[in-house]
CSV table of C-alpha atoms in Angstrom, one decimal:
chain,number,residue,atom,x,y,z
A,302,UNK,CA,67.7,-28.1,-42.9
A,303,UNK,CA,64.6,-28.7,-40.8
A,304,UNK,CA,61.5,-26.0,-40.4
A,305,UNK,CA,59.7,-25.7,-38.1
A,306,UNK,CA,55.4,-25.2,-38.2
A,307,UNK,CA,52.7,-24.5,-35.8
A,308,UNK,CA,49.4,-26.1,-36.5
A,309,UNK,CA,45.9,-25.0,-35.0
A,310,UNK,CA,42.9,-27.1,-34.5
A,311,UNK,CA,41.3,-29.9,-33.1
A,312,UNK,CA,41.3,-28.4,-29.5
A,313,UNK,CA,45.4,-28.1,-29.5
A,314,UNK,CA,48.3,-27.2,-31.1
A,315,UNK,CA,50.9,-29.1,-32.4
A,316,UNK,CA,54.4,-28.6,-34.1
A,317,UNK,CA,55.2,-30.2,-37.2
A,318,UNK,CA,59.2,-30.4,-38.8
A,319,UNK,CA,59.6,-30.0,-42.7
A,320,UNK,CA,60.5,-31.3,-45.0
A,321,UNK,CA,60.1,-35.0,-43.4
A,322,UNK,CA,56.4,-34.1,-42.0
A,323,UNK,CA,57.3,-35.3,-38.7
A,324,UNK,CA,55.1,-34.2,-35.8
A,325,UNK,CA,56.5,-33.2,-32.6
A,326,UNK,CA,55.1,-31.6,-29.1
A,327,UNK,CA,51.5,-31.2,-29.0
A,328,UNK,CA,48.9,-29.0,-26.2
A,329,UNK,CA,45.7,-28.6,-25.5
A,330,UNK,CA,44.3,-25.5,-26.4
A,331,UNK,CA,40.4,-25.1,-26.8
A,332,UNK,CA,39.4,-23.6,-30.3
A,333,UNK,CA,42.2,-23.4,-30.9
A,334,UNK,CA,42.6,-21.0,-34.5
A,335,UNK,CA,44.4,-17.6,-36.4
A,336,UNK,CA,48.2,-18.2,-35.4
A,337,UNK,CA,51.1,-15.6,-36.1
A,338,UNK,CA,54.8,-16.3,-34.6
A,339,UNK,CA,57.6,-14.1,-34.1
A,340,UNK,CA,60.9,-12.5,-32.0
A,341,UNK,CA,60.1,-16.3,-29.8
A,342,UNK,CA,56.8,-16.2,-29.2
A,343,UNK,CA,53.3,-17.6,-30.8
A,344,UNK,CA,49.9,-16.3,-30.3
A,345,UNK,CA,46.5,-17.7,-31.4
A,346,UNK,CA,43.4,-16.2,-31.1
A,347,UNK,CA,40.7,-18.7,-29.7
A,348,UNK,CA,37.0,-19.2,-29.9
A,349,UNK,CA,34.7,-18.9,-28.3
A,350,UNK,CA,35.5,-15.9,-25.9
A,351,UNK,CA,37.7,-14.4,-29.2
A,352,UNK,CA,40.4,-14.4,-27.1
A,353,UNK,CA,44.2,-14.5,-27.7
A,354,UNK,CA,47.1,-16.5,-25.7
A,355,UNK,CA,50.3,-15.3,-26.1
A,356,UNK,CA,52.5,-18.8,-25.7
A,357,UNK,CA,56.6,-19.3,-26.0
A,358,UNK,CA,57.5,-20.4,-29.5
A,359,UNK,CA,59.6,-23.2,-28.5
A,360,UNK,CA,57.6,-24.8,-25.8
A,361,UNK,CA,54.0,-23.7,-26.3
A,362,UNK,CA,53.3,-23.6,-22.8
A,363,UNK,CA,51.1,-20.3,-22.6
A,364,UNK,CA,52.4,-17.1,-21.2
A,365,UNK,CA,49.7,-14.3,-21.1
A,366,UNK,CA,45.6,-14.3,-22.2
A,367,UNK,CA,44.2,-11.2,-24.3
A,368,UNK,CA,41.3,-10.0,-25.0
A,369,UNK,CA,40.8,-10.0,-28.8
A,370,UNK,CA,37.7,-9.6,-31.2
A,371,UNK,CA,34.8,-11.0,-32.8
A,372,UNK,CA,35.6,-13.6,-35.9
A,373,UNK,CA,38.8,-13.2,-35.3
A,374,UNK,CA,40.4,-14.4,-39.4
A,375,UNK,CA,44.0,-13.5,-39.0
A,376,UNK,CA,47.0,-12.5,-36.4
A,377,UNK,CA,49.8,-10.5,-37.7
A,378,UNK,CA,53.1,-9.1,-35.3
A,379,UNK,CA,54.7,-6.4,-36.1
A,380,UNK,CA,58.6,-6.1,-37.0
A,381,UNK,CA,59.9,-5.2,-34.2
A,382,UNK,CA,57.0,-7.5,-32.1
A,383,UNK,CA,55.4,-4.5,-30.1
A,384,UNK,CA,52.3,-4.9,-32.1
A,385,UNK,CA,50.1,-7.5,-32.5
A,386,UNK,CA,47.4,-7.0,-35.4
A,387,UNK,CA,43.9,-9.1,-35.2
A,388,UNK,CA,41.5,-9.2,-38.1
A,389,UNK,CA,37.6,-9.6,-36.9
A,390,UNK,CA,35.7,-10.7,-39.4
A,391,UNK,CA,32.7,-10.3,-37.8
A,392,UNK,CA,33.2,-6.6,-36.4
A,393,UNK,CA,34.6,-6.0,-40.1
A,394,UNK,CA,37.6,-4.0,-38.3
A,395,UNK,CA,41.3,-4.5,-37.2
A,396,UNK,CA,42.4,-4.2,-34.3
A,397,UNK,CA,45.9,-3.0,-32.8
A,398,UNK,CA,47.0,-4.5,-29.3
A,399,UNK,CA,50.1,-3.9,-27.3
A,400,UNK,CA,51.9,-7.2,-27.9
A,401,UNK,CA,53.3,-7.6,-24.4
A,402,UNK,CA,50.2,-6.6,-22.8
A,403,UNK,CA,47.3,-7.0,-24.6
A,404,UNK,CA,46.2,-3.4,-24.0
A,405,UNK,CA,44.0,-2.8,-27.4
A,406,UNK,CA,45.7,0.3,-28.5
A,407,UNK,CA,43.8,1.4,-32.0
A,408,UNK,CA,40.7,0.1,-34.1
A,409,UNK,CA,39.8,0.5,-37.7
A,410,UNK,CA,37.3,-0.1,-39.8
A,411,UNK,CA,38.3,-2.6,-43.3
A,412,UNK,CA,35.4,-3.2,-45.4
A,413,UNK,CA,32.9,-6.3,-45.4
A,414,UNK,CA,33.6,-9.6,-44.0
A,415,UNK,CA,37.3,-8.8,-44.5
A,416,UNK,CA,39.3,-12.1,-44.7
A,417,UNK,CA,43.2,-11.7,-45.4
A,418,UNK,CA,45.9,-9.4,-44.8
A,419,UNK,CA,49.3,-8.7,-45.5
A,420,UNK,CA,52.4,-6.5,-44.1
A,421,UNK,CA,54.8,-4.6,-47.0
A,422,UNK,CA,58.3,-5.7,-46.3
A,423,UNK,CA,59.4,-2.6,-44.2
A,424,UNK,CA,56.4,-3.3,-41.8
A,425,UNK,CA,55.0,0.1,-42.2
A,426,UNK,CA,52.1,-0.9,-44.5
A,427,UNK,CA,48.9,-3.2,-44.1
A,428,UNK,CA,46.7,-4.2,-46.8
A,429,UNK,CA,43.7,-6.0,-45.8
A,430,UNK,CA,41.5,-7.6,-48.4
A,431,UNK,CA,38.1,-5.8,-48.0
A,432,UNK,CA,35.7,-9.0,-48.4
A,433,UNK,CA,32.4,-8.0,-50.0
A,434,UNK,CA,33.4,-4.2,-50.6
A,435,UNK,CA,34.9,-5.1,-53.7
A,436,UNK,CA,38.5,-3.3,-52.3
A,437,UNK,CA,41.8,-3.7,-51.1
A,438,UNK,CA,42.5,-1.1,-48.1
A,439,UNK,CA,45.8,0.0,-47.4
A,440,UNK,CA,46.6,1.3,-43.8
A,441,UNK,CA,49.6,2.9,-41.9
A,442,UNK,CA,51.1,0.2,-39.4
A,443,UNK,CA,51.8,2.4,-37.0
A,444,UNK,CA,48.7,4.5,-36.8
A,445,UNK,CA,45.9,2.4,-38.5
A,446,UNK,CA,45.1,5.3,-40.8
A,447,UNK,CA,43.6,4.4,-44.2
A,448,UNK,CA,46.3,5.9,-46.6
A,449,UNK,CA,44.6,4.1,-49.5
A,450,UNK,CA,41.0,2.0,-50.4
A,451,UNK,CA,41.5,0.7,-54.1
A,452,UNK,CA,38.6,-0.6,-56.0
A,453,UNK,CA,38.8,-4.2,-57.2
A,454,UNK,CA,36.0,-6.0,-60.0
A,455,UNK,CA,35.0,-8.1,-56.8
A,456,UNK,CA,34.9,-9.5,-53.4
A,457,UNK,CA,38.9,-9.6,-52.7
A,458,UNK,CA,39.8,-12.8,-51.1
A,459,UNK,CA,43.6,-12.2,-50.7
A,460,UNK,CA,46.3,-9.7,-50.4
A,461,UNK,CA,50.2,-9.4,-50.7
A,462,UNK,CA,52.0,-6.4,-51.3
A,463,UNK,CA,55.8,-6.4,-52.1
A,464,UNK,CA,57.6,-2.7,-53.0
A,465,UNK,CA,54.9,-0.9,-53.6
A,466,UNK,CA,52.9,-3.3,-55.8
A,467,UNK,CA,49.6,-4.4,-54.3
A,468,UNK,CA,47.6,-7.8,-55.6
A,469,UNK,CA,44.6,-8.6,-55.1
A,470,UNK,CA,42.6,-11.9,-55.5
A,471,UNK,CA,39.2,-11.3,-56.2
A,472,UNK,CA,36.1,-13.0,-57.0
A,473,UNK,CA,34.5,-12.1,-60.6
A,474,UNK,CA,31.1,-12.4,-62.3
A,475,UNK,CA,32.1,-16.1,-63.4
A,476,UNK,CA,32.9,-17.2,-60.4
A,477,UNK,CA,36.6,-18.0,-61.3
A,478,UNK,CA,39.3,-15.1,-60.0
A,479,UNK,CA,41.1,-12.3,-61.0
A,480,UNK,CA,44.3,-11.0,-60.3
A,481,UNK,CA,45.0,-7.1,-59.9
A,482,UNK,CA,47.7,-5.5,-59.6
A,483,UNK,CA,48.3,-2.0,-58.9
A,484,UNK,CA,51.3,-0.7,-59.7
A,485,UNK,CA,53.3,2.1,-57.8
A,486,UNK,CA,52.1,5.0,-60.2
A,487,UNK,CA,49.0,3.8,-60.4
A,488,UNK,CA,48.7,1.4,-63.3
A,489,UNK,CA,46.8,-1.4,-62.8
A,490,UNK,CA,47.4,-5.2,-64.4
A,491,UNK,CA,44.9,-7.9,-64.4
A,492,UNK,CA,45.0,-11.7,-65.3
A,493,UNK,CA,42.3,-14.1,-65.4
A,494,UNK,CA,42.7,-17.2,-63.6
A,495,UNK,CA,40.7,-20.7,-63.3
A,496,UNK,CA,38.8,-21.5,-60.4
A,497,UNK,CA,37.4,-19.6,-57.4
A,498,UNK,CA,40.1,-17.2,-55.5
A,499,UNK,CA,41.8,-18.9,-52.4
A,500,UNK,CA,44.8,-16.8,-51.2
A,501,UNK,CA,48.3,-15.5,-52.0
A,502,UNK,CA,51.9,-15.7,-51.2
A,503,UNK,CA,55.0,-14.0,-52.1
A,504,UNK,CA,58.3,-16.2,-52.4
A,505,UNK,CA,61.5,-16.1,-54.3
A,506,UNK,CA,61.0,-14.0,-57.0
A,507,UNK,CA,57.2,-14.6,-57.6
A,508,UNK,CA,53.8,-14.3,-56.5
A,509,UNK,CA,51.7,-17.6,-55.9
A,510,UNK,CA,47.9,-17.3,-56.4
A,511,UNK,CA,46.1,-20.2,-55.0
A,512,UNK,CA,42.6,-20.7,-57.3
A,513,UNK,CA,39.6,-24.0,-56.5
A,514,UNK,CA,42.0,-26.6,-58.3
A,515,UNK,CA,44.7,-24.3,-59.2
A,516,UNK,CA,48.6,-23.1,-58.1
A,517,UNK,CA,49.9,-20.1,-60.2
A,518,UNK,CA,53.2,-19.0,-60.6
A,519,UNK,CA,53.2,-15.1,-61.2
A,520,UNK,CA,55.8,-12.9,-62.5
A,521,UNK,CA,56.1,-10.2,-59.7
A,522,UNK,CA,54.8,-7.0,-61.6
A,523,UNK,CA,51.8,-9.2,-62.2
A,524,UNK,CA,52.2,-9.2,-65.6
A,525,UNK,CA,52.0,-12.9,-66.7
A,526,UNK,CA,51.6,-16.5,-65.5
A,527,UNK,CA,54.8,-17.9,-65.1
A,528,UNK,CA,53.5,-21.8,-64.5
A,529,UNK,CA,50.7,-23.6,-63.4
A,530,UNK,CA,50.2,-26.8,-61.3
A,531,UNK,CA,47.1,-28.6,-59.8
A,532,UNK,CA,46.0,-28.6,-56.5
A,533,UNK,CA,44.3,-30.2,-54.0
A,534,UNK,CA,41.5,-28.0,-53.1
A,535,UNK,CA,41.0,-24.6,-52.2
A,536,UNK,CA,44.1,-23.0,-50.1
A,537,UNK,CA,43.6,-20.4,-47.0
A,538,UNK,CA,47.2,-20.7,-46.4
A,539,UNK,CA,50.4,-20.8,-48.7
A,540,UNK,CA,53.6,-21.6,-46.6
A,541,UNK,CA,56.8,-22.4,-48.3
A,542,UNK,CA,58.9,-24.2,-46.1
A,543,UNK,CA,62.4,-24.9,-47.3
A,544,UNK,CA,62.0,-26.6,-50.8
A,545,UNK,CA,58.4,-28.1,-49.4
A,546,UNK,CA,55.3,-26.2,-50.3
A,547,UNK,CA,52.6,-26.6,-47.8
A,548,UNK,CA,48.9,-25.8,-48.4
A,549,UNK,CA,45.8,-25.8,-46.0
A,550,UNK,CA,42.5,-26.6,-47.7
A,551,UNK,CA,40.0,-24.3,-46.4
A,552,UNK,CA,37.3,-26.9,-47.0
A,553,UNK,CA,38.6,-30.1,-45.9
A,554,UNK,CA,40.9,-28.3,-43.3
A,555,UNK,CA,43.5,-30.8,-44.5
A,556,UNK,CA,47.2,-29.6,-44.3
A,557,UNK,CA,49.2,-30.9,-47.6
A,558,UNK,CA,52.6,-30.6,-48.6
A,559,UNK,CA,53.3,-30.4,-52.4
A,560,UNK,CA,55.8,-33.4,-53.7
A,561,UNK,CA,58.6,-32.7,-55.7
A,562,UNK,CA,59.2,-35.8,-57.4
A,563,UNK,CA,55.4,-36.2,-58.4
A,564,UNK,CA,53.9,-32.9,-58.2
A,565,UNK,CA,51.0,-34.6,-56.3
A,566,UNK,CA,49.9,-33.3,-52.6
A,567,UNK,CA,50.9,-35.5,-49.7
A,568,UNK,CA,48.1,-35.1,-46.6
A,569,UNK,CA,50.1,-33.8,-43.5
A,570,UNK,CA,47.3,-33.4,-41.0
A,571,UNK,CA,43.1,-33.3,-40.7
A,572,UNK,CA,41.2,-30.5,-39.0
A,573,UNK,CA,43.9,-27.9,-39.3
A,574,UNK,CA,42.7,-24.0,-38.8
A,575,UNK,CA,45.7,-22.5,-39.6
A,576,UNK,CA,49.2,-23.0,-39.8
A,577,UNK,CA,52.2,-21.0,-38.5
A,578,UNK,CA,56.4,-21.3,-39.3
A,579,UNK,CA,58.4,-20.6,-35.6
């Protein structure tokens, strides 16, 4: 079974087919970075003019032009794909925009340089990893109404949140990362883990945590490494695709995909900004 990925960058975007790695279409799209897809269509927020085009998923030829925000780090779509949710980094906010129109319906406020966020699997919670605040804040979808602003032991780097638990990957005095998780009642688990904090991903029964060097396996509750691997960098981005893992490198803005047979990292693609399944 084939799956399908869009991949930013290098003025364009392109589609790529897992697990072979084989590329298909391609378009020209200038600056082109943050992607999200759903419900059949893509959108990517570009720079400069931190703008958004709203593009078909299947053909990437572009339907409708937004106006989005400043630093724009992330795209998320709602469940039902009448919202579309832009992080701006550099307006340290999130922003609510009527998917089909582009109409900017709510703004928040999320901490300091805010970098990651993540959608509960009902779609009625946000958590956004707070940057240099030290916290991961918790909003209503719908609304954008903080309903919670949890204190971490550093700058929090990545999110995921999966019935009710809420991780956080932060940055500690060592400059290596810690894992927190806060329970539903309230208790709170931590785990110290090798090498500076990269970003998160929920799949099949665990959490992955993504470290400078480093690919944890994570029981779910955040109560103990389940396996460790290498890796090839520092990830921004955790897709699992299939059986294929795939990994961008927020340095080298490489795109690998994990091999089985080896456990080394096979390079996909070069100047990559972010990468999208569709």
């Amino acid at each position: 079974m084939e799956n399908r990925v869009i991949v930013s960058g290098g003025g364009g975007l392109r589609e790529l087919f897992v697990p072979e790695l084989q590329w298909g279409k391609s378009v020209r799209l200038e600056g082109a970075g943050a992607l999200c897809a759903g419900r059949g269509t893509l959108f990517c927020a570009c720079a400069p003019g931190d703008v958004i085009w709203r593009l078909d998923a299947q053909s990437l030829m572009p339907t409708a032009l937004f106006a989005g925000g400043p630093g724009i780090r992330a795209l998320s779509l709602s469940a039902d794909g009448k919202r579309l949710y832009a992080l701006c980094g550099d307006a340290d906010s999130l922003l609510m925009l009527n998917a089909q129109t582009g109409a900017p319906m709510i703004v928040n406020r999320v901490g300091m340089g805010p970098c990651a966020m993540a959608m509960d699997e009902a779609g009625r919670v946000i958590a956004v990893a707070g940057g240099e605040c030290a916290r991961a804040v918790l909003l209503c979808a719908s609304t954008l109404d903080v309903i919670g602003s949890l204190p971490m032991p550093g700058m929090v780097v990545g999110v995921a949140l999966r019935q009710g638990r809420v991780h956080a990957l932060c940055l500690n005095e060592t400059l290596s990362s810690t894992l927190t998780t806060v329970l539903p009642g309230g208790e709170r688990r931590t785990l110290a883990l090798r090498g500076m904090p990269g970003t998160l991903a929920l799949c099949r029964g665990a959490l992955l945590a993504a470290t400078h060097g480093h690919l944890y396996a994570i029981a779910e509750d955040g109560s103990r490494v389940l396996r460790e691997a290498g890796a090839a960098g520092r990830a921004s981005r955790l897709l699992l695709c299939g059986e294929r893992l795939l990994m961008l490198d927020m340095f080298s803005e490489a795109l690998l995909a994990l091999e089985r047979e080896d456990g080394h990292w096979k390079c996909a693609a070069q100047g990559v900004s972010d990468a999208a399944p569709a």
